[in-house]
Amino acid sequence: MCGVIGIYDYEEVIAKTYTAILTLQHRGQDSAGILTYNGRFHLKKGNGLVRDIFDHRNIARLKGHISIAHTRYPTVGEGSVEDAQPFWINYPYGIAGAHNGNLTNFFELKQELFEKSHKIINSNCDVEAILSIFTEHLEKFRSKELTPDIIFNAVRYVYRKVKGSYSVVIYIADKGMLAFRDPFGLRPLLFGINRDKLIPSFAFASESVTLDVLGFKDIKDLKPGSAIFIDKNRKVHEKKISNKPHRPCIFEYIYFARPDSYLNKINVYKSRVELGKKLAKKIKKIKLPIDVIVPVPDSARAAAIEIARILNIKYREGLVKNRYIGRTFIMPGDTLRKESINYKLNPIADVFKNKNVLIVDDSIVRGNTSRSIIQMVRDTGAKKIYFASYSAPLKNPCIYGIDMQTRGEFIATNSTPEQIANKIGADKVIYQDVKDMQEAVREQNKEIKSFCKACFTGIYPTGDVSKHMLEQIEEEREYMSKHLNLTLNK
Ligand code: 5GP
Ligand code: SF4
Ligand code: MG
């Protein structure tokens, strides 16, 4: 998962872009980049947090009215600065882009581009492949005026060639800004227009919060399999190109996105309240002697409050988070992840001592977080510790951009809730059912018939995922995480 932004303004855009990129820091803390355009591209990218990468010097150099920005969460790629986005290439047009998602046929594309078109994909970054495929189509029209139709046909060509998930923002020098979502709309992408001034300005972003903060009022989601092109005269062209069913990633609502965002007309916070409501009904049936309900901050708070309200049990914030440590899951490599959980959370002994507690979290992935939390809560003198996850058991690799790509990584693979409880040291583990999980998120937008929930069910909506492909991805993943561990532990 990453954060992507494109701004098409009428005045110097760097201040807005910097504000915007900060709103998407939670989508990736591995690297970030901003590219601007004023007759030439200016680019600054680096590893780490936004606030550490940009300073007065490089901000002063990022001139222009047009920008593309990105925060990266590592999926494919070795975490090097060369693989950070945005990317630009020079032929057949000056063209720059960034994307959020993960291509499942990246290595095939890389090979094909080299063998058939003698193009080298220099990085391990998906967007370089997308740009190369996109321009392969444009090349045929170099002598012609670049019309919206030609551009949309190039997107159609991308859809034919590129598999996986991708929400893309591209700027074609002096021609215009283009954004598109993959055919299934797996990853989010929103579009805003600001007409407050004489000249309208436009922006694309992975989450609505970015457009809110920039003052955009007129905000909408790009439809799955559709593209929006703003030409050099600021005319907006929109086209639905593919008619696949919409299958947005359910994990955005469970964990990833900010609670104040609206994605696919669904507010993330409200969906977490609904998830809590459904889970409360299940817990009620089990009739556990719970004295106090405590969320794992921050994502589980909304659901835990709702569970406590429905069960009429005391809600307490018994785990305190150190805000200055990044998101644990985002830490590449298991060693770093395990270490940072312990610095990150600390229990308030009085909340737990001699009590039966229900701890609520959004998910259990590897079980590192829950195991350490349960241990620290036991140490305070709690009696029974029940652990509830408002998402279903995670068992399958995500091939669409979330860093949990091998089956061996999941505590729930081949284990029952009882066995999981045993492994993490809980007296009981309660999971949301898959059906309830989906219905809770669908509640606000029934037009979405189904979500991608492949990491829970093993059913991949793009339909092109073979067992062999999963094994290959797992192998690559294992290799990369070992490699990342080595480099980061130095
Ligand atoms: P575990 O320690 O079980 O591997 O991780 C579960 C915890 O990681 C949960 O508290 C969840 O909030 C957090 N988390 C952070 N990022 C992600 C992510 O991308 N996916 C999932 N499933 N959990 C994440
Ligand atoms: Fe989201 Fe899971 Fe689907 Fe990945 S597999 S896109 S995390 S729902
Ligand atoms: Mg968490």
Coordinates of N, CA and C in Angstrom, one line a residue, residues 26 38 45 53 58 61 67-68 98 135 163 227 242 276 320 325 338 343 353 364 390 433 437 441-442 468:
H26 N 0.7 7.9 6.7 CA 0.3 6.6 7.3 C 0.3 5.5 6.2
N38 N 7.8 22.6 -14.3 CA 7.6 24.0 -14.8 C 8.5 24.1 -16.1
K45 N 13.4 12.6 -4.0 CA 12.9 11.5 -3.3 C 13.9 10.9 -2.3
I53 N 12.9 13.9 4.8 CA 13.4 13.9 3.4 C 13.5 15.3 2.9
N58 N 15.7 21.6 -0.8 CA 15.1 20.9 -1.9 C 13.7 21.4 -2.1
R61 N 13.8 24.2 -4.6 CA 14.1 23.8 -6.0 C 12.8 23.1 -6.7
S67 N 2.3 18.9 -9.7 CA 3.1 18.0 -8.9 C 2.5 16.6 -8.9
I68 N 3.4 15.7 -8.6 CA 3.1 14.3 -8.3 C 3.8 13.9 -7.1
A98 N 3.3 8.1 -10.6 CA 3.4 7.4 -9.4 C 2.2 6.5 -9.3
T135 N 3.5 4.2 -22.6 CA 4.2 5.0 -23.7 C 4.4 4.1 -25.0
K163 N -1.2 -6.7 -15.0 CA -2.1 -7.4 -14.0 C -1.8 -7.0 -12.6
A227 N -10.7 6.3 -16.3 CA -9.6 7.3 -16.3 C -10.1 8.7 -16.4
S242 N -13.0 -0.1 -18.7 CA -13.2 -1.6 -18.5 C -14.4 -1.8 -17.7
G276 N -17.5 -3.2 14.7 CA -17.6 -3.4 16.1 C -19.0 -4.0 16.5
V320 N -1.3 2.3 26.3 CA -0.8 3.7 25.8 C 0.2 3.5 24.8
I325 N 6.7 6.5 17.5 CA 7.2 5.3 16.9 C 6.3 4.9 15.7
K338 N 9.1 -7.0 15.6 CA 9.0 -7.6 17.0 C 9.5 -6.6 18.0
Y343 N 8.4 -1.3 22.3 CA 8.6 0.1 22.7 C 7.4 0.9 22.5
K353 N -5.6 -5.0 36.4 CA -5.3 -5.8 37.6 C -6.6 -6.5 38.2
I364 N -5.3 -10.0 13.4 CA -4.1 -10.7 13.9 C -3.4 -11.2 12.7
Y390 N -11.6 -7.7 15.0 CA -12.8 -7.3 14.2 C -12.7 -7.6 12.7
D433 N -16.7 -13.0 11.6 CA -16.9 -13.9 10.5 C -16.8 -13.1 9.2
M437 N -18.1 -9.4 8.3 CA -17.0 -8.4 8.0 C -17.4 -7.6 6.8
V441 N -18.9 -3.4 6.2 CA -18.3 -2.4 5.4 C -19.2 -2.0 4.3
R442 N -20.0 -3.0 3.8 CA -20.9 -2.7 2.7 C -22.1 -1.8 3.1
H468 N 1.0 -21.6 -8.8 CA 2.4 -21.4 -9.1 C 2.9 -19.9 -8.9

